[in-house]
Amino acid sequence: MLAVQSVQAQPAYKNQNEPMEHRIADLVGRMTLEEKILQLNQSAFGENLNPNNRSEKVGDIPPEIGSLIFLSEDPVLRNEIQRRAMDKSRLGIPILFGFDVIHGMRTVYPIPLAQACSWNPALVSQAAGMAARETKLTGIDWTFSPMIDIARDPRWGRVAEGFGEDPYAASAFCVATVRGYQGTNLSKPNSIAACLKHFAGYGMSEGGRDYHASDISAQSLWETYLPPYEAGVKAGAATLMSAFNDISGVPATANHYLLTEVLKQRWGHDGFVVSDWNAIEQLIAQGVAKDRKQAGLKSFQAGVEMDMVDRAYSDYLKELVDEGKVSMDLINESVARVLRVKFRLGLFDQPYTTTVAESERYLQPVDKIVAAKLAEESMVLLKNEKEILPLSSKIKALAIIGPLAKDKANLLGCWSGNGKEQDVESIFDGLASEFGTRLKLSYARGCVFDGEDESGFDEAVAIASRADAVLVCLGEKKSWSGENASRSTIALPVIQEKLVARLKLAGKPIVLVLSNGRPLELQRLEPMANAIVEIWQPGIAGGTPLAGILSGRVNPSGRLAITFPLTTGQIPTYYNMRTSARPWGGKYQDIPTEPLYWFGHGLSYTTFKYGKATLSADKLTRAQKLTVQVPVKNTGTVKGAETVFWYISDPVCSISRPGKELKFFQKKEINPGETVVFSFEIDPQRDLSYPDGKGKRLLEAGDFYIQVGNQKLTFELVENLRSTAAVSAAAIGSQIKAKTVKD
Ligand code: GLC
């Protein structure tokens, strides 16, 4: 009797056997307006270390609040807060705990821009899955990641957080990361909800100045900035975050077209959108709201379901409903979206985090292995004059110099979660463990990151003079990229360049190691270095992978996911620009116009020879596919991984297309002497169509080019193959006849 009675007494939303949508509807139907509004609010718990977001001292948090940014590492504390929500609130709705896990929680992986240079989505996904496990065990169910803003102005500090300049690459790594975080089922123990951010166009902040206006044409919005978001939504990303910037005068956080027409009506997203920190109130500064009440109205009506720390919703939504300015339908629909994510995460049925000792929660051996592997594959050999790398066995003494030689904290990069300096392996330590007694290592800092103090130069030059080669470790502080970290120049401080110039006088080979969160201006440094290794900000495990590259144990396989301009003055310069009306003209009068390193650049210790690329046909209709293949041979003496990039060009269209667009890539290991065939199946709808300014896909017959390596093949998309079909059928027929006869 009791069992039956308890089932009957149990409301549907608490019954795991009820369909989720029924549970949501049942719960929404039971909630008061006040309870509904609180579900649409997020506050911060703990002290926010992000200096840009002054978090008010958190007062008494209502147990009915929808979400908390959890700025603590203590899962027990998190469970106590959750228990209060489950037991003290009338309906027992679990809180959704969120945090910025951008490239790791405590095990810190390379910054996302570095991860993209690995061209290994599977490895990126694996790392995201490991980060999700640490995150969940910390008590956090939701990460504000991946950041998928396309950035082509490296003066903007947040270029470090994204996957570079290309929409297709960013889409691939977005999907890999979402799948890593969310797994196949959000309610699984190690799954956390993803958040695609910052929706949208944030990377176009004018002049690289963070938070500034973004002037984006409808055409650019659809062909450049939206594709990673569409891919992420299709991959099932649970949430999105609305951006700070405006889009040609309409702030993203009040942009109904973006947040409702595109995201909800066209893409069918059924999760929710959270505003970025204070982005609702910021509508006042952006000139579209006279006060917080109007700001709240505009963002809620635009399609922002959850208010991050503004309290605009908790302060004004009830008033706005009473005034008839906000409908109960929209309130109910918004609450249902938030509840849907909580149900999908299983929070109603398992609201508490499993608590394990920190030693079991963080820095597991397998996590560190993946962190090192991802760091290794993301490092890019930019220059290797006379193959000075890997270091010859004739080199017995190596001077390790520079502000980053023994530095740890700055290798973590921006947004390093709960990463700790103590966990980081420095460059020096990595080399010491790799080379042991084989190489006599000496060290001098030489200079600090910036300023004018050259007092360390003499010592540095002295040890360089006594060594057989010099490793100069330069770069950026972690605070020089990330949020609100715009720089007027992407050159390193002059003091660092002066150090290299002085070291050059010692007359020893110089290997330049760079740790940075953005492309750098290397115009003066590049000629002084015999070799350059870009290690980005590799997280906790960068020392040994770099040492492996220097020793030759690792054959570098990273390729740039973002172009390195020769100088700041070339910005913006990226590989998929539209072609000029006068390709012979439009050059700078005072500097070269070519960037130093293009997107896709990266050297190896072996050589790869591309054989003849072949097409399965030279014509196809919209309904057909066409396969292009290229054999790649490792013509060197060591194993290496090659990434083959496939670019499509469409020379004549109704709307001019970029000169070429990446449509597929594959990375494969190839043994010395081995040939591996890479192939790409072209699907016209996916690979040959393009969006217009309304997002309508256009697929226009005509000639196309497919580029791979230094080869460019052409094929034609035809309306129908009737005439051509007859010809090819006859041709095939004759071949078959010939074949039959011969047989
Ligand atoms: C910040 C960032 C955003 C982050 C949020 C919460 O201002 O713009 O990326 O997720 O606030 O920390």
XYZ file of C-alpha atoms in Angstrom, residues 143-396:
254
model
C 31.136 24.899 -18.277
C 31.146 28.226 -20.129
C 33.028 26.659 -23.001
C 33.905 26.150 -25.865
C 34.690 29.671 -26.950
C 34.289 29.562 -30.731
C 34.614 33.168 -31.812
C 36.461 33.514 -35.105
C 39.266 36.025 -34.583
C 41.397 37.646 -37.226
C 42.740 40.548 -35.215
C 45.374 39.180 -32.819
C 45.523 42.477 -30.987
C 42.338 41.127 -29.355
C 43.423 39.146 -26.304
C 40.647 36.591 -26.530
C 42.115 35.144 -29.730
C 43.851 32.803 -27.257
C 40.547 31.273 -26.165
C 39.225 30.341 -29.581
C 40.249 27.974 -32.374
C 41.753 30.509 -34.770
C 40.770 32.229 -38.013
C 38.902 29.612 -39.941
C 35.180 28.805 -39.614
C 35.531 25.157 -40.704
C 38.406 24.441 -38.319
C 36.618 26.208 -35.472
C 33.491 24.173 -36.227
C 35.425 20.901 -36.119
C 37.066 21.708 -32.795
C 33.813 23.085 -31.397
C 32.047 19.796 -32.111
C 34.969 17.795 -30.723
C 34.913 19.811 -27.496
C 31.126 19.690 -27.085
C 31.188 15.922 -27.522
C 34.052 15.662 -25.060
C 32.192 17.631 -22.406
C 28.711 16.203 -22.974
C 29.503 12.643 -23.983
C 26.674 10.675 -25.504
C 24.317 11.443 -22.626
C 24.323 14.517 -20.434
C 23.173 12.553 -17.404
C 26.257 10.324 -17.405
C 28.488 10.736 -14.312
C 31.295 12.511 -16.170
C 29.216 14.647 -18.527
C 28.830 18.373 -18.158
C 26.789 20.835 -20.188
C 28.645 22.866 -22.801
C 28.088 26.542 -23.543
C 28.896 27.931 -26.988
C 30.265 31.434 -26.600
C 30.194 34.334 -27.195
C 27.205 34.362 -29.465
C 28.073 36.059 -31.808
C 30.715 38.041 -33.647
C 32.736 38.951 -30.550
C 36.009 38.364 -32.386
C 35.267 41.356 -34.589
C 35.545 43.831 -31.697
C 36.745 46.922 -33.467
C 40.492 47.504 -33.439
C 40.992 44.404 -31.342
C 39.673 46.419 -28.411
C 37.745 44.046 -26.179
C 34.070 44.776 -25.467
C 33.920 47.209 -28.417
C 31.373 47.366 -31.202
C 31.602 44.826 -34.006
C 30.573 45.991 -37.425
C 29.604 42.784 -39.171
C 27.738 42.524 -42.434
C 24.924 40.026 -42.701
C 27.046 38.170 -45.261
C 30.052 37.928 -42.944
C 27.853 36.946 -40.047
C 26.592 33.916 -41.946
C 29.721 32.866 -43.770
C 32.286 33.457 -41.036
C 30.927 33.933 -37.511
C 27.854 31.677 -37.320
C 29.117 28.373 -38.796
C 30.872 27.168 -35.592
C 27.693 27.951 -33.608
C 25.476 26.095 -36.048
C 27.846 23.128 -35.861
C 27.834 23.252 -32.069
C 24.045 23.434 -31.869
C 23.766 20.493 -34.269
C 26.213 18.614 -32.031
C 23.765 19.107 -29.173
C 25.393 21.882 -27.150
C 23.100 22.423 -24.176
C 23.542 26.195 -23.852
C 24.964 29.321 -25.409
C 26.217 32.594 -23.947
C 25.258 35.913 -25.506
C 28.188 38.178 -26.299
C 29.158 41.616 -24.980
C 29.580 43.155 -28.406
C 26.952 44.620 -30.588
C 26.444 43.437 -34.160
C 26.361 46.531 -36.321
C 24.455 48.471 -33.693
C 22.303 45.695 -32.240
C 23.944 44.219 -29.124
C 24.122 40.437 -29.216
C 22.401 40.304 -25.828
C 19.382 42.153 -27.200
C 19.451 40.615 -30.660
C 16.169 38.868 -31.349
C 17.259 37.919 -34.852
C 20.262 36.042 -33.486
C 18.886 34.620 -30.228
C 15.399 33.689 -31.374
C 14.965 33.727 -35.152
C 18.278 32.028 -35.944
C 19.056 30.021 -32.814
C 15.590 28.834 -31.827
C 13.375 29.063 -34.881
C 15.840 28.091 -37.594
C 18.300 25.898 -35.740
C 15.764 24.482 -33.298
C 17.918 24.896 -30.188
C 15.911 23.744 -27.163
C 18.350 24.554 -24.377
C 18.914 28.055 -23.104
C 20.990 31.204 -23.483
C 22.773 32.835 -20.560
C 23.946 36.430 -20.857
C 27.606 37.154 -20.365
C 28.557 38.763 -17.058
C 26.618 42.022 -16.716
C 25.853 42.019 -20.449
C 22.207 42.880 -19.796
C 22.935 45.970 -17.756
C 25.602 46.892 -20.315
C 22.835 47.480 -22.843
C 22.553 50.870 -21.154
C 26.173 51.728 -21.998
C 25.583 50.411 -25.513
C 22.795 52.906 -25.945
C 19.799 50.632 -26.448
C 18.308 50.746 -22.939
C 17.566 53.688 -20.706
C 17.696 51.722 -17.472
C 18.074 48.190 -16.060
C 14.379 47.526 -16.399
C 14.391 48.255 -20.113
C 17.631 46.346 -20.463
C 15.998 43.347 -18.815
C 12.953 43.657 -21.041
C 14.994 43.875 -24.241
C 17.274 40.955 -23.477
C 14.455 38.719 -22.248
C 12.326 39.451 -25.301
C 15.355 38.917 -27.556
C 15.867 35.383 -26.242
C 18.241 35.456 -23.272
C 16.727 32.996 -20.807
C 19.181 33.392 -17.931
C 20.629 36.587 -16.469
C 24.256 36.250 -15.346
C 24.604 38.251 -12.115
C 22.798 41.378 -13.350
C 19.663 40.822 -11.273
C 17.763 42.659 -13.969
C 15.410 39.697 -14.235
C 14.900 39.162 -10.522
C 14.346 42.902 -10.031
C 12.014 43.657 -12.945
C 10.505 40.613 -14.692
C 7.511 40.421 -12.318
C 6.783 44.126 -12.862
C 7.103 43.641 -16.614
C 4.675 40.724 -16.514
C 2.227 42.748 -14.410
C 2.518 45.586 -16.933
C 1.763 43.164 -19.741
C 5.126 43.807 -21.395
C 6.333 40.252 -20.872
C 4.003 37.351 -21.533
C 3.602 34.396 -19.218
C 4.067 32.216 -22.297
C 7.581 33.554 -22.749
C 8.283 33.164 -19.037
C 7.053 29.555 -19.095
C 8.948 28.750 -22.295
C 12.161 30.223 -20.843
C 11.807 28.362 -17.557
C 11.112 25.139 -19.464
C 14.376 25.600 -21.361
C 16.379 25.981 -18.160
C 14.624 23.014 -16.544
C 15.211 20.923 -19.676
C 18.968 21.269 -19.292
C 18.718 20.378 -15.610
C 16.600 17.312 -16.381
C 18.973 16.254 -19.159
C 21.863 16.540 -16.721
C 19.935 14.273 -14.358
C 20.095 16.869 -11.598
C 16.551 16.191 -10.405
C 17.343 12.545 -9.882
C 20.979 12.873 -8.803
C 21.442 16.440 -7.523
C 24.609 15.695 -5.572
C 28.173 15.313 -6.758
C 30.151 12.240 -5.843
C 32.788 13.477 -3.449
C 36.238 11.932 -3.714
C 39.590 12.937 -2.264
C 41.430 15.624 -4.229
C 44.138 13.106 -5.087
C 41.508 11.038 -6.912
C 39.765 14.044 -8.378
C 42.600 15.925 -10.030
C 45.832 15.425 -11.982
C 45.355 11.727 -12.701
C 48.329 10.127 -14.511
C 46.266 9.489 -17.636
C 45.142 13.132 -17.673
C 48.744 14.307 -17.542
C 49.654 11.960 -20.390
C 46.899 13.425 -22.551
C 47.900 16.960 -21.539
C 51.469 16.258 -22.650
C 50.342 14.596 -25.888
C 48.072 17.511 -26.764
C 50.849 19.975 -25.946
C 53.239 17.994 -28.126
C 50.862 17.936 -31.097
C 49.998 21.614 -30.752
C 53.586 22.896 -30.851
C 54.594 24.285 -34.227
C 58.097 24.249 -35.694
C 58.049 27.585 -37.505
C 61.654 27.726 -38.667
C 64.517 25.222 -38.819
C 67.438 26.693 -40.722
C 69.914 24.103 -41.909
C 68.016 21.589 -39.803
C 69.659 22.723 -36.639
C 66.839 20.839 -34.893
C 66.725 18.246 -33.529
C 69.817 19.220 -31.565
C 72.885 17.434 -32.846
C 74.691 15.037 -30.531
C 77.695 17.270 -31.073
C 76.006 19.835 -28.880
C 77.160 19.104 -25.349
